[in-house]
mmCIF file of C-alpha atoms in Angstrom:
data_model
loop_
_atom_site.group_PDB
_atom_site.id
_atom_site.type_symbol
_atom_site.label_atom_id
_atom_site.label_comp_id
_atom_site.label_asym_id
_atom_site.label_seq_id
_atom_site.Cartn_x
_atom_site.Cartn_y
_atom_site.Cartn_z
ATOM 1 C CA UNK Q 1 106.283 129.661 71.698
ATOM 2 C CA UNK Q 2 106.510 126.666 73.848
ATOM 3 C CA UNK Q 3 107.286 123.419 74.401
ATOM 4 C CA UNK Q 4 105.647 120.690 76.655
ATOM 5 C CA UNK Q 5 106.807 117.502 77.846
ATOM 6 C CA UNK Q 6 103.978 114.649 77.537
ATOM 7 C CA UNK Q 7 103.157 111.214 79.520
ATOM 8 C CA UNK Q 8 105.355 108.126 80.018
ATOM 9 C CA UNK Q 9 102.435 105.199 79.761
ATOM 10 C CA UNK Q 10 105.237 102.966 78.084
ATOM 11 C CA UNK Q 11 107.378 103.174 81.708
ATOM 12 C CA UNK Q 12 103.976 103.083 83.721
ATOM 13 C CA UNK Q 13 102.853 99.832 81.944
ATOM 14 C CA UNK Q 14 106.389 98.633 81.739
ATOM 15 C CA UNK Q 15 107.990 95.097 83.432
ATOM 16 C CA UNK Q 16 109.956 97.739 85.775
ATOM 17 C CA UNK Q 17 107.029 99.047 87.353
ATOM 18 C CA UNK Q 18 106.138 98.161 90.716
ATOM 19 C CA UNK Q 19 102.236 98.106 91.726
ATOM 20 C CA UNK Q 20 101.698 99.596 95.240
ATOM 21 C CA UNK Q 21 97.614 98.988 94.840
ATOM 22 C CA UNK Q 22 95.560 97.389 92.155
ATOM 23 C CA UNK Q 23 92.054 98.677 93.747
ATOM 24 C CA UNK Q 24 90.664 95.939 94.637
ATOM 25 C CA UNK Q 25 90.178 95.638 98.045
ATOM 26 C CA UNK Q 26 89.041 98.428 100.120
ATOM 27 C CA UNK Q 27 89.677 96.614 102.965
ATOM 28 C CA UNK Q 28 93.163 96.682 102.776
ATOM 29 C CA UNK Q 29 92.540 100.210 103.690
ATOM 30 C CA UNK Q 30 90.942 100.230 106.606
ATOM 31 C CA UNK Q 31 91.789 101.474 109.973
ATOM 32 C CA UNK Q 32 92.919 98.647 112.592
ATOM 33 C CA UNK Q 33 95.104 97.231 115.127
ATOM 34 C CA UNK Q 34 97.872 96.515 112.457
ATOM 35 C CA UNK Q 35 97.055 99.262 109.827
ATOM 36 C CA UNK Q 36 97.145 102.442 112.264
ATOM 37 C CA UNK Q 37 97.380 105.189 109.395
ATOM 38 C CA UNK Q 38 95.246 107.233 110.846
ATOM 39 C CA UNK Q 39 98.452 108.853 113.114
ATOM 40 C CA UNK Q 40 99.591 110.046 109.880
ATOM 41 C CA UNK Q 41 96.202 111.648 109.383
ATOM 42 C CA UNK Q 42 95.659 115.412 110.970
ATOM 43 C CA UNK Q 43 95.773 119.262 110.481
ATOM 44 C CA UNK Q 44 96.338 121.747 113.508
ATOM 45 C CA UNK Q 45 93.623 121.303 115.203
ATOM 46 C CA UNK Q 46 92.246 117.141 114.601
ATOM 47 C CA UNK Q 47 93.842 113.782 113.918
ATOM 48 C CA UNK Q 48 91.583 110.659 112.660
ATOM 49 C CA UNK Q 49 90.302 109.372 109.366
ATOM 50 C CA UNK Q 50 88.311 112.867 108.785
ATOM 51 C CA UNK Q 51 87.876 115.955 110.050
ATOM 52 C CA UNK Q 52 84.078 116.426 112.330
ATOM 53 C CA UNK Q 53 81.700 117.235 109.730
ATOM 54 C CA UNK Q 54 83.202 114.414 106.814
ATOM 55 C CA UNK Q 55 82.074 111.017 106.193
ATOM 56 C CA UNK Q 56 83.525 108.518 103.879
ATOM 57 C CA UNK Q 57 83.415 105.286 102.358
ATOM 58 C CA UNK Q 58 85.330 102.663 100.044
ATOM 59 C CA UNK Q 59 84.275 100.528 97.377
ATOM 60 C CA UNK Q 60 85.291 98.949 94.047
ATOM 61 C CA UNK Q 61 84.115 99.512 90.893
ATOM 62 C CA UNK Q 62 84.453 97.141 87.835
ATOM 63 C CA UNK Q 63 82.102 99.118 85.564
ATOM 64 C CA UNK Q 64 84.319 101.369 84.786
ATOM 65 C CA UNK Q 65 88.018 101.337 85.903
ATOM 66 C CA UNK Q 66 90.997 101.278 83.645
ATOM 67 C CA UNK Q 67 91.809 97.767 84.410
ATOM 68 C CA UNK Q 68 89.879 94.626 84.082
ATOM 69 C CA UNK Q 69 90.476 93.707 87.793
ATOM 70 C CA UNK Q 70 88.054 97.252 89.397
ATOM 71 C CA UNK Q 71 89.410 100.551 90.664
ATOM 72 C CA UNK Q 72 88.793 101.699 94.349
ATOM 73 C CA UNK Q 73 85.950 104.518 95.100
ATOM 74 C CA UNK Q 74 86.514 106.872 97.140
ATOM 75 C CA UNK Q 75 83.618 108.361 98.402
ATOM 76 C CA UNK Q 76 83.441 111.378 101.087
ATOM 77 C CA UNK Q 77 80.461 114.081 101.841
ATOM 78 C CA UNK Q 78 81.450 117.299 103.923
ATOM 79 C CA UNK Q 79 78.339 118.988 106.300
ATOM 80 C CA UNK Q 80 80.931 121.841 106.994
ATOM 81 C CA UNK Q 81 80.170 125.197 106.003
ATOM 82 C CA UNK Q 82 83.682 125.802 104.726
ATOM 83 C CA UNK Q 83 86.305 124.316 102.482
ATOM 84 C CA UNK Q 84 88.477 122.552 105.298
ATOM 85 C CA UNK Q 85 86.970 119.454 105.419
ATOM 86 C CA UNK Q 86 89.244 116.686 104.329
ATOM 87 C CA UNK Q 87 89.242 112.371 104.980
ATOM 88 C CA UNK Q 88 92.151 110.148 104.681
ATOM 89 C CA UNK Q 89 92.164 105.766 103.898
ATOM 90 C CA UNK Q 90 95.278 104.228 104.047
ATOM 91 C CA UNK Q 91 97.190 101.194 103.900
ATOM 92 C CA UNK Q 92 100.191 99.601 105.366
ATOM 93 C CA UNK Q 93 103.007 97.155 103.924
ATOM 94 C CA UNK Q 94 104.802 94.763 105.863
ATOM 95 C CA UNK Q 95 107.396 94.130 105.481
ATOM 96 C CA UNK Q 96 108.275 97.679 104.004
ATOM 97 C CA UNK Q 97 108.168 98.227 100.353
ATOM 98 C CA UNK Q 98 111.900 98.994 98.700
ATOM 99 C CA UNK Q 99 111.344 101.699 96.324
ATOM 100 C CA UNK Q 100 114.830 102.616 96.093
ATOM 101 C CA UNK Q 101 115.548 103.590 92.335
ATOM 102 C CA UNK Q 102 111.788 104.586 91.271
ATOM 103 C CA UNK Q 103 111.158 107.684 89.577
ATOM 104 C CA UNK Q 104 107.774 108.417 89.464
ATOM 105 C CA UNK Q 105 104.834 107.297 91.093
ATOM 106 C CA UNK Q 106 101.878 107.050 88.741
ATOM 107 C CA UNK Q 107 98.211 105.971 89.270
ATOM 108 C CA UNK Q 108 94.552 106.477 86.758
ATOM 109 C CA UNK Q 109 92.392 108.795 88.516
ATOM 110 C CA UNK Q 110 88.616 109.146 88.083
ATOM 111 C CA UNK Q 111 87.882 113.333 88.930
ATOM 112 C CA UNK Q 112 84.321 114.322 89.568
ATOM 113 C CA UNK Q 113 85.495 117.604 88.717
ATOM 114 C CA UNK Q 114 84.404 119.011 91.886
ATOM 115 C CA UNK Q 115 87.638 120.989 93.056
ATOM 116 C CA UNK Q 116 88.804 119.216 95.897
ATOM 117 C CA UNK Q 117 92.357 117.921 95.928
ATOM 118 C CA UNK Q 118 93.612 114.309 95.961
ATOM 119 C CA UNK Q 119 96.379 113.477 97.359
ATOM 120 C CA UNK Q 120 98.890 110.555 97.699
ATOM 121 C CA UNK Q 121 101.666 110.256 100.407
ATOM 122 C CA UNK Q 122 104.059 107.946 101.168
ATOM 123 C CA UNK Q 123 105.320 107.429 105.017
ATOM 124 C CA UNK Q 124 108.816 105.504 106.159
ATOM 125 C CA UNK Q 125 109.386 103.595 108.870
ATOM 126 C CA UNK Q 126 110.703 106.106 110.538
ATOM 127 C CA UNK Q 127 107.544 108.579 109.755
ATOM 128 C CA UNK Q 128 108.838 110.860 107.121
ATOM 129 C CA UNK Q 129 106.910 111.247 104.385
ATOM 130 C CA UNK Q 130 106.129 112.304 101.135
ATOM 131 C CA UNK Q 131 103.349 114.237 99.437
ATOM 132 C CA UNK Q 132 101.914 114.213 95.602
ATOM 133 C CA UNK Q 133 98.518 116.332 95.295
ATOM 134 C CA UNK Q 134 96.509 116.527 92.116
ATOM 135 C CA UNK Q 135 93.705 118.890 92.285
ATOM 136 C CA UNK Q 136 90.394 117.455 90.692
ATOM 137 C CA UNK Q 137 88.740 119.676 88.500
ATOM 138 C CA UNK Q 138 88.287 117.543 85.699
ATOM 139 C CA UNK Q 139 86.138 114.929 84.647
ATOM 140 C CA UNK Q 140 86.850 111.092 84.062
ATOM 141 C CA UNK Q 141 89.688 108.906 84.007
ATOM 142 C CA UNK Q 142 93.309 110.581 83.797
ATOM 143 C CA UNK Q 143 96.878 109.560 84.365
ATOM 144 C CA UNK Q 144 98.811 111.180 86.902
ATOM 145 C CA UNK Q 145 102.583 110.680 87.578
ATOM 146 C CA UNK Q 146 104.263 112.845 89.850
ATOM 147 C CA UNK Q 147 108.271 113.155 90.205
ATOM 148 C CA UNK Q 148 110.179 111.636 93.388
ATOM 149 C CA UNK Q 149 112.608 114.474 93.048
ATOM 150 C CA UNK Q 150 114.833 114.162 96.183
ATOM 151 C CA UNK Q 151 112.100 112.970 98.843
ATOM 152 C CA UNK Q 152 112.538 113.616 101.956
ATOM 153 C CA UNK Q 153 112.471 109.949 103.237
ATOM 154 C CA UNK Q 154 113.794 106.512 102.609
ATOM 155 C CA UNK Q 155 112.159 105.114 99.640
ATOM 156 C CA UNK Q 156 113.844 101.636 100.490
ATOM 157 C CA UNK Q 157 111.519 101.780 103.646
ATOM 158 C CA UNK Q 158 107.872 102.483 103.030
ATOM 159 C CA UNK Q 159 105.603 101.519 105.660
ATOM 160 C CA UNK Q 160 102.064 103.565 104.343
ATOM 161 C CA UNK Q 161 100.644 104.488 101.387
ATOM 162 C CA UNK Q 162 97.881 107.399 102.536
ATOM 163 C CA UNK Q 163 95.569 108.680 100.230
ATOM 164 C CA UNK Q 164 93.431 112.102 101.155
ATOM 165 C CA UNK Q 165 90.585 114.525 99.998
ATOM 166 C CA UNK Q 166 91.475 117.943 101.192
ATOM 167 C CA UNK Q 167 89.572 120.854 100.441
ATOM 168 C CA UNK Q 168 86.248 119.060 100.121
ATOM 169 C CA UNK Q 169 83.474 121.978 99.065
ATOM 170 C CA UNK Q 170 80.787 122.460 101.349
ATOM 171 C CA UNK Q 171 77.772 120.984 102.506
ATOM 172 C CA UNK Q 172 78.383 118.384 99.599
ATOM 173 C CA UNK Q 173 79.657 115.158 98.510
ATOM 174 C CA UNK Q 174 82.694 113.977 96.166
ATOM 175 C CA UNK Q 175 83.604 111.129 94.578
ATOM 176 C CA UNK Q 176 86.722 109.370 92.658
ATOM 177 C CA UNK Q 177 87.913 106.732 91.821
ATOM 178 C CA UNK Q 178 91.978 105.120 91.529
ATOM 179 C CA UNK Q 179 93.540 102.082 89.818
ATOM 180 C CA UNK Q 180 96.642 100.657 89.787
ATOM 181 C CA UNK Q 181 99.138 102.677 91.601
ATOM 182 C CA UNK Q 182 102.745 102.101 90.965
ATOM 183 C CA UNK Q 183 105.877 103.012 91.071
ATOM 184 C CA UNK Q 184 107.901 103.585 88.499
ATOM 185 C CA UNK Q 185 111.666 103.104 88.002
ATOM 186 C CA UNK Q 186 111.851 105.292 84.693
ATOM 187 C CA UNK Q 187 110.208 108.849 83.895
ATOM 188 C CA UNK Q 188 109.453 110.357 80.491
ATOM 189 C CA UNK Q 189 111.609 113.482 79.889
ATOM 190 C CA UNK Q 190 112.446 116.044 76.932
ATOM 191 C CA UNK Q 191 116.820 116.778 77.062
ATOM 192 C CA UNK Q 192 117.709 119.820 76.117
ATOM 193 C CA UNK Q 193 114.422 120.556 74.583
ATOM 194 C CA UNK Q 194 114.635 123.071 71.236
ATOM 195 C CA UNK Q 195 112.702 125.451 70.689
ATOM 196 C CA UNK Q 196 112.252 126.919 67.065
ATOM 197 C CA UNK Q 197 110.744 130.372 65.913
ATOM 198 C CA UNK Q 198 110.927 130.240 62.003
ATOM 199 C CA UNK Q 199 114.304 129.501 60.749
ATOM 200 C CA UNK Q 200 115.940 130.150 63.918
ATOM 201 C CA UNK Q 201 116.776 127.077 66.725
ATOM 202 C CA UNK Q 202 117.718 127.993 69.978
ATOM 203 C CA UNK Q 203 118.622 125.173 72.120
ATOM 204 C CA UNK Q 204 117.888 124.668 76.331
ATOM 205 C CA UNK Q 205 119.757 123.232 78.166
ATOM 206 C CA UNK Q 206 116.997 121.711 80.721
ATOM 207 C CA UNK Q 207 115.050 118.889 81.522
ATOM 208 C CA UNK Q 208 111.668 119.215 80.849
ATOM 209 C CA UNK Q 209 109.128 116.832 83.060
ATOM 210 C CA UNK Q 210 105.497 115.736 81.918
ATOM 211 C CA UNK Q 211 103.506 118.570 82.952
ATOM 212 C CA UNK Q 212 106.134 121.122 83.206
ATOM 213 C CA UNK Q 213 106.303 123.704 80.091
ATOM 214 C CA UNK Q 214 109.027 125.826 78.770
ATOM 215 C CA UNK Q 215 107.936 129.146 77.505
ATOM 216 C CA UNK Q 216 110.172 131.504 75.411
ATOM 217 C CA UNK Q 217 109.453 135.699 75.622
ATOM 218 C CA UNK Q 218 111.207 138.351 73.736
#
């Protein structure tokens, strides 16, 4: 038997919620003078907007996003003959957003269900971060939320909000799209889920997250 926790759309969509990006501007994350995210950008061996090999490029899409306003694209294309290709857009808030008290951070993803992972980070003023990866291999618009369980840095301080493609497959090209990325100051959870096998109730005490499941063996 098991139990699974499910979404939290009503907290997401709720007066709380804080939007970090609607998806409407690519420019907003674009490398410059006063948006230098690309520091924040690098694996052991290079540091930029993509590793040699990727290309990329933003754009907006009002065909089909989840809100009426467009979602950002996302698109990036890999020459490499391997799977360590990755590219990384970001953008910068100033002053710093306070995200002191949220929960969650949530966001509607558009997979191409091509296996690469996405991934959102947050970066501090002071250059900690903090990472959320959601592996694409599905198809079409999805929510995501991921858990700011104990972060390593000062929510009341974010400076960057990076988003990446790592693991891009080879000699190929991806492309996603994301709208409305938020924070959220409440998360949906199951307390002390209960779990029943025929007449018998045996009671957990847990907190179960969307995503996470609870499995019982004998």
């Amino acid at each position: 038997e098991a139990i699974a926790a499910g979404g939290n759309l009503d907290a997401y969509a709720g007066p709380d919620s804080l939007l970090l990006d609607d998806g409407t501007a690519p420019e907003r994350f674009a490398a410059s003078a006063t948006n230098q995210y690309a520091k924040y950008a690098f694996d052991s061996q290079n540091q930029g907007t993509a590793k040699p090999g990727v290309t990329f490029a933003l754009g907006a899409d009002k065909a089909d996003a989840k809100s009426a306003d467009g979602a950002l694209t996302f698109n990036a294309t890999s020459t490499r003959g391997d799977r360590a290709g990755w590219a990384a857009i970001g953008r910068r808030f100033d002053p710093p957003l306070d995200l002191a008290g949220a929960a969650a951070i949530g966001f509607w993803l558009r997979g191409d269900g091509r296996g690469q992972s996405f991934k959102v980070q947050l970066r501090d003023t002071a250059g900690k971060w903090h990472d959320m990866v959601t592996p694409v291999t599905f198809s079409g618009w999805r929510y995501i939320e991921h858990r700011l369980d104990k972060p390593a840095l000062d929510l009341a301080r974010i400076e960057y909000l990076l988003l990446f493609y790592n693991g891009l497959p080879a000699a190929t090209g991806v492309l996603c799209a994301v709208d409305d990325i938020k924070a959220i100051r409440s998360s949906a959870y199951l307390e002390t889920p209960i779990l029943t096998v025929g007449e018998s109730q045996l009671s957990v005490p847990v907190r179960l997250y969307p995503g996470q499941r609870l499995r019982s063996r004998d």
